[in-house]
Amino acid sequence: MADDVALAPPSPARALWADFAVNRGAVLGLAVLCTILIIAAFADVIALHDPMIQFREHVLQPPVWAAGGSWEFPLGTDDVGRDLMARIVHGARFSLFIGFSVVVVSLAVGVCLGLASAFMGGLVDTLISRVMDLIMSVPSLVLAIVVIAIIGPSLANTIVAVTVVYMPRYVRIVRATAQAELAKDYVTASRACGVGPFRLAFVTVLPNCLAPLIVQAALGISDAILEAAALGFLGLGAQPPTPEWGAMLSSAREFIQRAPHVVTLPGLAILITVVSINLMGDGLRDALDPKLKRS
Amino acid sequence: MLAFVLRRIALTVPTLFALSFLTFVAIRLVPGDPIEVRRGERGISPERLEFFRHELGLDQPVWKQFLDYIWGLMHGDFGVSIISQDSVLREFLTLFPATLELSLFAMLFAVVFGVPFGVLAAVKRGSVFDHGLMGVALFGYSMPVFWWGLLLVLFFSVTLDLTPVSGRIDLLYYFEPVTGFMTVDSLLSGQEGAFSSALSHLVLPAIVLGTIPLAAIARMTRSSMLEVLEEDYVRTARAKGLSPFRVIGLHALRNALIPVVTTIGLQGGTMLAGAVLTETIFAWPGVGKWLIESIFRRDYPALQGGVLLISTLLVLVNMTVDILNAVINPRIRHGR
Amino acid sequence: MKRTLTTGAATLLAMLALGATALQAKTLVYCSEGSPENFTPALNTTGTSFDAARPVFNQLVEFERGSTNVVPGLAEKWDISADGLTVTFHLRKGVKFHTGVNGFKPTRDFNADDVLFSFNRQWKDDNPYHKISGGAYDYFSDMDMPKLLKSVEKVDDYTVKMVLTEPNVTIMANLAMDFMTIQSAEYADYLLKKGTPEQFDQIPVGTGPFSFVAYQKDAVIRYKAFAPYWGGKSKFDDLVYAITGDATSRYAKLKKGECNVMFGPNPADLEAIGKDTSLKLMSQPGLNIAYWAFNLEKPPFDKKEVRQAFAMAIDKAAIIKDVFQGAGQAAKNLIPPTIWSYNDKIVDYPYDPAKAKKMLEDAGVKLPLDVDLWYMPKQRPYNPNGKRIGEMMQADLAKVGVNAKLVTYEWGEYRKRMQQGEHMTGQLGWTGDNGDPDNFFFLLGCSAARPGGQNLSKWCDKGFDDRLNEAKKLTDKAARTKLYEEMQQIAHDEMPTYYIAHSVVFEATTKNVVGYKISPFGRHEFYGVEIQ
């Protein structure tokens, strides 16, 4: 990954798309992800019911394809009679929101810390690198749980906890690529022309570090979604009645034998989302990183 | 070489110190009073609370508490659990073999299936087989572990009645732990059927914990193998008319495995995190479940000591992987 | 690789064959729900820990298995003086302590010294064991024992005289509770000499029907039948507690015969258990209440009409059906109907959202009203799922224009904050200890309404409180009954607390377990049970 010599300057979007489109799996992943995004955006229109309304006569009703199901609740209802389809569709919002927020925040913080580390060097570099090492030395879920224990469980805090866990990756990548770039002639040239350090960092160097960062960010969304779902499963994520997939799955766990759909369907939603993001991320990596292209 | 190893070891010392500081601070940031757990469901007198506070040293200034803690750590004292009144280190050591056994079997599962699948996919590159395998690997890689565990239990234990639901061994068997590894202890006990019982309890948890590493290893093996197959020496070997089996088995695989070994090492860390969920689902009495329960029981000393011990372990594993890497690949140790 | 597969298949077959012969030994496996804190009941407050210690120990007097009756235990009989102040216990002779546990060989039978030791450890600061293992004797102080006891003296080896400071109607029931377990004074001395007194609470030695064998944290506790037990040897040989935290796993284990008795089945599984011919499902109304307290210190809950309106806004029947899954009975009083003095004349508030909304408006409440609703973070015998009840209440309240925000904390923190009165409305519950109505009604008394007290409504009603205090002093049951009935009417009218349900306690065993009885106190007792 550090083999940046082969990295062309940022290619036009069309060239990137051409590289990306070669990979049919990646295109499929992107298509599925777009579908999920659309579903999330239009959740209110797509869902037949309000995800919070409890239909007390229809508790744990099976999905339409099973005996006892009906089109009124296509995916059945949950343990207090809420429409499962509405909850899953709305849940897409939360999961994607968590995934994207974590990545955006980690990227922002990661870029700043990583550039600071690479440009300032010395004590700042040592300090930042050591702290990141430290964070990475605690198993991710354990760290997330400790953070939640400190700040309390909620949707917003889930984002904080997962960000804390995943941010060091971005710092490391930015630092490593920026350091490699710093040694190159164009940087020296810019410096000689009197470009200020701030401009040098963000305008000159950063764009050339983007490729690995984009790949990491794409794959990071799926990691964040999984981690947040795991927290939800342990009851430490989004609080009821928020239709977060992990939490939905966990609160219905006791019905796994009587009404398996309440456990299988939210899990399936997580899986499909994560798979599509990973497919797309893989394609993006192949397209951006010529070394691994078409392998 | 020796210098590199020493430098690498020396690097971990400040990390470990910082780690103990971090856990100490983090645990004190958790809102609420650790003494509260002693309150029980029926309340407790204020004098009693004061007594406990004093006993645990919580009436001391924070810096004094930290020094006491570090002093204790240097003497191998990780504190005493508020709930069980037992030494945290002893609790950890009795539970750790269970986690280790589970992780080893999970890794075994991941390697035994992951490497051959990766090789096959690389050799039959572009075939239906390759696409199928990599598709499956992608799903494995993206699996929400807790959900996967529940599904497997539902299918294999409840519906098909093939495997036990939870625990480490059938309770009929009883023997004192010698190694802490149920599979080994059951053989040592000489009790008929004990080993197969221990093994059958391991199957599902090991599969669940091993799924993500398996997918990662298969993917890594495939891409590493593809790279190697392009190399000149492999082409030469082919050209010499060696059988494809020999080419792949002897020449390509050996070189392709280097990055795979690194992946295995890295996955070891992921496993410790995954073990928390797997152990929770299968009521596996290991350190992951213990940590989670310590949080829910608000057993702060156990949490503090447990996080520190697990992280220390991870630091040591990473150090070992680094050193091994340097041994295999001399470029690294000069690169640093 | 092929070899591995065949061996794997062979092990699988061997395993299946083994499963068939699994339970031929006389072992009773109980799937319990958690790890005990230790094995000295005086130190503990949780049913889990009490259950773990119970096979090993006896009390002076005991609750008859499956009932609230007090029967002789280590005290064969007792006399109470006419003024009710002196109780003389005549101890059972020839009672043996377990031998060989932790290297301890008792040299004498059980006698008065053991009784004195068991009192003094909890009572006297100078007892060498008073401060061991954290030394919190919550029940002892909670049941007012230090205030109630004047002296406990040894008359001779088999006679103990207990003098009280005032007559107390519930003292015998108190002594039958777990915290008054009798432990071995000789074992205590033995460990003190060895320098390991903390083992006293980890490796228990008692007079009970089973002796302790081993405990692996979060996994298993093992006991074996004690042949010289004074009540006769247990009808099965080994007792095993398989610690299985998750109710779904416990049920699966029971179904596969991996355990014989299971703790607390999920309400969701009850129907399936009932239909399963290889299992037995038993039930009994629980001695408990799940309630939802309105904090009178937080407006608008200082208004009676608001509290009544909230009571009418909740669809209690739906909660009973969907959360308790039928394993509960809608509550209209604080005490369950199985306790004497239950006032059956009370008519519960009807479910009437329209009227509730109107009452809120009439009371001058501006709708929509924002309140918080605290739900219990964990399952208790009286409340199978606080979160689900919270979600249902939230939906019901939305219909009358109330936005309820769900709030919860870690269990210890949750109770502490509620006792401090930080909530607006919140769920909790209570399980009776001794079957006396006072053990429930004190929850609404004025002395418990102080910050940190157990009265979560912070409600102090003079009419209610005067009757509460008067009833405590009376010995005449009819007079007490009258007072308690009036109190129930007051509490109904004032509605400081919304009563949700009394749960029905369910337990499931395999078919071959004979003679198992559900305890009204939520205990799990296995002596006297048979396996066929």
PDB file of C-alpha atoms in Angstrom, chain B residues 31-33 36-45 48 51-52 55 81 83-86 90-91 94-95 112-113 116-117 150 153 156-158 161-177 182 192-197 199-201 203 280-286 289-290 293 295-300, chain C residues 1 5 11-12 14-16 18 21-25 27 29 35-38 43 45-46 125 130-131 133-139 141-143 202 213-220 222 240-246 248-250 252-253 255-256 258 378 380 382 410-413 415-417 419-420 430-431 433 439 442 452 454:
ATOM      1  CA  PRO B  31     -20.176   7.524  36.464  1.00  0.00           C
ATOM      2  CA  GLY B  32     -21.428   6.141  39.718  1.00  0.00           C
ATOM      3  CA  ASP B  33     -19.788   4.811  42.792  1.00  0.00           C
ATOM      4  CA  GLU B  36     -22.825   1.064  45.200  1.00  0.00           C
ATOM      5  CA  VAL B  37     -22.700  -2.567  44.137  1.00  0.00           C
ATOM      6  CA  ARG B  38     -22.149  -3.497  47.758  1.00  0.00           C
ATOM      7  CA  ARG B  39     -25.436  -1.810  48.552  1.00  0.00           C
ATOM      8  CA  GLY B  40     -27.444  -4.815  47.457  1.00  0.00           C
ATOM      9  CA  GLU B  41     -31.138  -4.652  46.762  1.00  0.00           C
ATOM     10  CA  ARG B  42     -32.102  -3.667  50.282  1.00  0.00           C
ATOM     11  CA  GLY B  43     -29.859  -0.755  51.111  1.00  0.00           C
ATOM     12  CA  ILE B  44     -26.915  -0.424  53.436  1.00  0.00           C
ATOM     13  CA  SER B  45     -26.009   1.890  56.292  1.00  0.00           C
ATOM     14  CA  ARG B  48     -20.894   0.507  56.235  1.00  0.00           C
ATOM     15  CA  PHE B  51     -16.006   1.341  55.788  1.00  0.00           C
ATOM     16  CA  PHE B  52     -15.937  -0.171  52.292  1.00  0.00           C
ATOM     17  CA  GLU B  55     -11.161  -0.640  52.691  1.00  0.00           C
ATOM     18  CA  SER B  81     -13.087  -8.181  42.584  1.00  0.00           C
ATOM     19  CA  ILE B  83     -18.306  -8.992  43.755  1.00  0.00           C
ATOM     20  CA  SER B  84     -16.469 -12.219  44.452  1.00  0.00           C
ATOM     21  CA  GLN B  85     -13.760 -10.832  46.752  1.00  0.00           C
ATOM     22  CA  ASP B  86     -11.353 -12.949  44.727  1.00  0.00           C
ATOM     23  CA  ARG B  90      -6.646 -15.416  39.711  1.00  0.00           C
ATOM     24  CA  GLU B  91     -10.098 -14.993  38.174  1.00  0.00           C
ATOM     25  CA  THR B  94      -8.830 -19.520  35.681  1.00  0.00           C
ATOM     26  CA  LEU B  95     -10.994 -18.221  32.849  1.00  0.00           C
ATOM     27  CA  VAL B 112      -7.564 -25.607   7.845  1.00  0.00           C
ATOM     28  CA  PHE B 113     -10.330 -24.367   5.590  1.00  0.00           C
ATOM     29  CA  PRO B 116      -6.859 -24.572   0.896  1.00  0.00           C
ATOM     30  CA  PHE B 117      -9.881 -22.586  -0.245  1.00  0.00           C
ATOM     31  CA  LEU B 150     -27.833 -17.508  17.085  1.00  0.00           C
ATOM     32  CA  VAL B 153     -27.607 -22.676  17.495  1.00  0.00           C
ATOM     33  CA  PHE B 156     -27.758 -27.314  14.637  1.00  0.00           C
ATOM     34  CA  SER B 157     -28.656 -27.476  18.305  1.00  0.00           C
ATOM     35  CA  VAL B 158     -32.354 -26.824  18.451  1.00  0.00           C
ATOM     36  CA  ASP B 161     -30.238 -31.642  17.829  1.00  0.00           C
ATOM     37  CA  LEU B 162     -26.666 -32.324  16.698  1.00  0.00           C
ATOM     38  CA  THR B 163     -24.616 -30.180  19.045  1.00  0.00           C
ATOM     39  CA  PRO B 164     -24.969 -28.980  22.629  1.00  0.00           C
ATOM     40  CA  VAL B 165     -26.429 -25.540  23.187  1.00  0.00           C
ATOM     41  CA  SER B 166     -23.853 -24.022  25.489  1.00  0.00           C
ATOM     42  CA  GLY B 167     -21.142 -24.726  28.022  1.00  0.00           C
ATOM     43  CA  ARG B 168     -17.809 -26.497  27.703  1.00  0.00           C
ATOM     44  CA  ILE B 169     -18.594 -30.111  28.522  1.00  0.00           C
ATOM     45  CA  ASP B 170     -21.481 -32.311  29.555  1.00  0.00           C
ATOM     46  CA  LEU B 171     -21.949 -31.822  33.291  1.00  0.00           C
ATOM     47  CA  LEU B 172     -21.911 -35.551  33.878  1.00  0.00           C
ATOM     48  CA  TYR B 173     -18.169 -35.402  33.638  1.00  0.00           C
ATOM     49  CA  TYR B 174     -16.300 -33.898  36.436  1.00  0.00           C
ATOM     50  CA  PHE B 175     -12.573 -33.585  36.930  1.00  0.00           C
ATOM     51  CA  GLU B 176     -10.265 -31.005  38.418  1.00  0.00           C
ATOM     52  CA  PRO B 177      -8.799 -28.686  35.789  1.00  0.00           C
ATOM     53  CA  MET B 182     -11.194 -28.998  28.484  1.00  0.00           C
ATOM     54  CA  GLU B 192     -14.940 -42.440  28.680  1.00  0.00           C
ATOM     55  CA  GLY B 193     -16.744 -40.054  26.369  1.00  0.00           C
ATOM     56  CA  ALA B 194     -15.471 -36.961  28.133  1.00  0.00           C
ATOM     57  CA  PHE B 195     -13.227 -35.967  25.245  1.00  0.00           C
ATOM     58  CA  SER B 196     -15.897 -36.257  22.601  1.00  0.00           C
ATOM     59  CA  SER B 197     -18.238 -34.291  24.819  1.00  0.00           C
ATOM     60  CA  LEU B 199     -15.069 -31.531  21.483  1.00  0.00           C
ATOM     61  CA  SER B 200     -18.732 -31.407  20.591  1.00  0.00           C
ATOM     62  CA  HIS B 201     -19.182 -28.379  22.829  1.00  0.00           C
ATOM     63  CA  VAL B 203     -17.645 -27.139  17.448  1.00  0.00           C
ATOM     64  CA  THR B 280     -21.806 -14.417  25.515  1.00  0.00           C
ATOM     65  CA  ILE B 281     -23.922 -16.396  23.075  1.00  0.00           C
ATOM     66  CA  PHE B 282     -22.580 -19.814  24.036  1.00  0.00           C
ATOM     67  CA  ALA B 283     -22.270 -19.171  27.795  1.00  0.00           C
ATOM     68  CA  TRP B 284     -18.609 -20.030  27.361  1.00  0.00           C
ATOM     69  CA  PRO B 285     -16.887 -19.317  30.675  1.00  0.00           C
ATOM     70  CA  GLY B 286     -13.992 -17.283  29.303  1.00  0.00           C
ATOM     71  CA  LYS B 289     -17.912 -13.017  28.923  1.00  0.00           C
ATOM     72  CA  TRP B 290     -16.359 -12.201  32.266  1.00  0.00           C
ATOM     73  CA  GLU B 293     -20.436  -9.269  33.030  1.00  0.00           C
ATOM     74  CA  ILE B 295     -19.383  -4.151  33.274  1.00  0.00           C
ATOM     75  CA  PHE B 296     -22.962  -5.117  33.941  1.00  0.00           C
ATOM     76  CA  ARG B 297     -22.126  -6.004  37.548  1.00  0.00           C
ATOM     77  CA  ARG B 298     -20.076  -2.810  37.800  1.00  0.00           C
ATOM     78  CA  ASP B 299     -17.185  -4.725  39.225  1.00  0.00           C
ATOM     79  CA  TYR B 300     -14.646  -1.954  38.636  1.00  0.00           C
TER      80      TYR B 300
ATOM     81  CA  MET C   1      -7.974 -33.863   5.432  1.00  0.00           C
ATOM     82  CA  LEU C   5     -13.332 -35.720   8.454  1.00  0.00           C
ATOM     83  CA  THR C  11     -16.686 -38.519  17.298  1.00  0.00           C
ATOM     84  CA  LEU C  12     -20.019 -37.179  16.275  1.00  0.00           C
ATOM     85  CA  ALA C  14     -19.893 -41.457  19.680  1.00  0.00           C
ATOM     86  CA  MET C  15     -21.302 -38.251  21.006  1.00  0.00           C
ATOM     87  CA  LEU C  16     -24.808 -39.064  19.895  1.00  0.00           C
ATOM     88  CA  LEU C  18     -23.483 -40.942  24.633  1.00  0.00           C
ATOM     89  CA  THR C  21     -27.334 -42.712  28.104  1.00  0.00           C
ATOM     90  CA  ALA C  22     -26.678 -39.278  29.501  1.00  0.00           C
ATOM     91  CA  LEU C  23     -28.635 -39.229  32.700  1.00  0.00           C
ATOM     92  CA  GLN C  24     -28.582 -42.754  34.034  1.00  0.00           C
ATOM     93  CA  ALA C  25     -26.630 -41.686  37.123  1.00  0.00           C
ATOM     94  CA  THR C  27     -27.626 -36.749  39.392  1.00  0.00           C
ATOM     95  CA  VAL C  29     -28.817 -30.902  37.344  1.00  0.00           C
ATOM     96  CA  SER C  35     -22.960 -17.169  39.786  1.00  0.00           C
ATOM     97  CA  PRO C  36     -23.271 -16.787  43.551  1.00  0.00           C
ATOM     98  CA  GLU C  37     -21.266 -14.035  45.189  1.00  0.00           C
ATOM     99  CA  ASN C  38     -20.173 -16.469  47.879  1.00  0.00           C
ATOM    100  CA  LEU C  43     -23.399 -11.629  53.396  1.00  0.00           C
ATOM    101  CA  THR C  45     -28.966 -10.286  49.236  1.00  0.00           C
ATOM    102  CA  THR C  46     -29.646 -12.146  46.007  1.00  0.00           C
ATOM    103  CA  ASP C 125     -17.877  -6.115  66.024  1.00  0.00           C
ATOM    104  CA  HIS C 130     -17.261  -9.821  61.520  1.00  0.00           C
ATOM    105  CA  LYS C 131     -15.141  -8.017  58.947  1.00  0.00           C
ATOM    106  CA  SER C 133     -15.411 -10.902  53.057  1.00  0.00           C
ATOM    107  CA  GLY C 134     -16.562  -7.317  53.100  1.00  0.00           C
ATOM    108  CA  GLY C 135     -18.696  -7.881  56.143  1.00  0.00           C
ATOM    109  CA  ALA C 136     -21.988  -6.357  54.998  1.00  0.00           C
ATOM    110  CA  TYR C 137     -24.856  -8.026  56.776  1.00  0.00           C
ATOM    111  CA  ASP C 138     -27.587  -6.274  54.889  1.00  0.00           C
ATOM    112  CA  TYR C 139     -30.473  -8.518  55.829  1.00  0.00           C
ATOM    113  CA  SER C 141     -29.583  -4.872  59.746  1.00  0.00           C
ATOM    114  CA  ASP C 142     -32.494  -4.541  57.363  1.00  0.00           C
ATOM    115  CA  MET C 143     -34.708  -6.806  59.448  1.00  0.00           C
ATOM    116  CA  GLN C 202     -15.970 -19.582  49.524  1.00  0.00           C
ATOM    117  CA  VAL C 213     -17.693 -30.348  46.213  1.00  0.00           C
ATOM    118  CA  ALA C 214     -16.517 -27.680  43.802  1.00  0.00           C
ATOM    119  CA  TYR C 215     -17.393 -24.376  42.230  1.00  0.00           C
ATOM    120  CA  GLN C 216     -16.200 -23.088  38.886  1.00  0.00           C
ATOM    121  CA  LYS C 217     -17.156 -19.488  38.418  1.00  0.00           C
ATOM    122  CA  ASP C 218     -19.752 -18.818  35.732  1.00  0.00           C
ATOM    123  CA  ALA C 219     -19.855 -22.534  34.939  1.00  0.00           C
ATOM    124  CA  VAL C 220     -20.884 -25.027  37.564  1.00  0.00           C
ATOM    125  CA  ARG C 222     -21.243 -29.354  42.465  1.00  0.00           C
ATOM    126  CA  VAL C 240     -25.164 -29.935  40.063  1.00  0.00           C
ATOM    127  CA  TYR C 241     -25.960 -26.284  39.376  1.00  0.00           C
ATOM    128  CA  ALA C 242     -25.218 -25.554  35.734  1.00  0.00           C
ATOM    129  CA  ILE C 243     -24.896 -21.782  35.550  1.00  0.00           C
ATOM    130  CA  THR C 244     -26.626 -20.695  32.359  1.00  0.00           C
ATOM    131  CA  GLY C 245     -27.394 -17.011  32.179  1.00  0.00           C
ATOM    132  CA  ASP C 246     -29.646 -17.032  29.174  1.00  0.00           C
ATOM    133  CA  THR C 248     -33.337 -19.562  25.942  1.00  0.00           C
ATOM    134  CA  SER C 249     -30.217 -21.677  26.475  1.00  0.00           C
ATOM    135  CA  ARG C 250     -31.596 -23.005  29.741  1.00  0.00           C
ATOM    136  CA  ALA C 252     -32.778 -25.743  25.191  1.00  0.00           C
ATOM    137  CA  LYS C 253     -30.686 -27.587  27.765  1.00  0.00           C
ATOM    138  CA  LYS C 255     -35.279 -30.011  26.397  1.00  0.00           C
ATOM    139  CA  LYS C 256     -32.162 -31.996  25.602  1.00  0.00           C
ATOM    140  CA  GLU C 258     -28.837 -31.610  29.934  1.00  0.00           C
ATOM    141  CA  LYS C 378     -32.870  -6.331  33.873  1.00  0.00           C
ATOM    142  CA  ARG C 380     -36.660  -9.770  37.834  1.00  0.00           C
ATOM    143  CA  TYR C 382     -41.878  -9.846  39.131  1.00  0.00           C
ATOM    144  CA  GLU C 410     -27.217   0.061  35.286  1.00  0.00           C
ATOM    145  CA  TRP C 411     -29.256  -1.814  37.880  1.00  0.00           C
ATOM    146  CA  GLY C 412     -27.520  -0.576  41.028  1.00  0.00           C
ATOM    147  CA  GLU C 413     -27.359   2.972  39.715  1.00  0.00           C
ATOM    148  CA  ARG C 415     -32.255   1.839  42.059  1.00  0.00           C
ATOM    149  CA  LYS C 416     -30.083   4.416  43.754  1.00  0.00           C
ATOM    150  CA  ARG C 417     -31.215   7.258  41.499  1.00  0.00           C
ATOM    151  CA  GLN C 419     -34.537   6.155  45.602  1.00  0.00           C
ATOM    152  CA  GLN C 420     -33.067   9.631  45.441  1.00  0.00           C
ATOM    153  CA  TRP C 430     -40.839  -6.157  45.225  1.00  0.00           C
ATOM    154  CA  THR C 431     -40.717  -9.789  46.285  1.00  0.00           C
ATOM    155  CA  ASP C 433     -39.505 -12.096  52.299  1.00  0.00           C
ATOM    156  CA  ASN C 439     -43.233  -6.466  54.377  1.00  0.00           C
ATOM    157  CA  PHE C 442     -43.765  -0.222  54.281  1.00  0.00           C
ATOM    158  CA  GLY C 452     -32.726   7.350  49.415  1.00  0.00           C
ATOM    159  CA  GLN C 454     -37.625   2.773  49.094  1.00  0.00           C
TER     160      GLN C 454
END
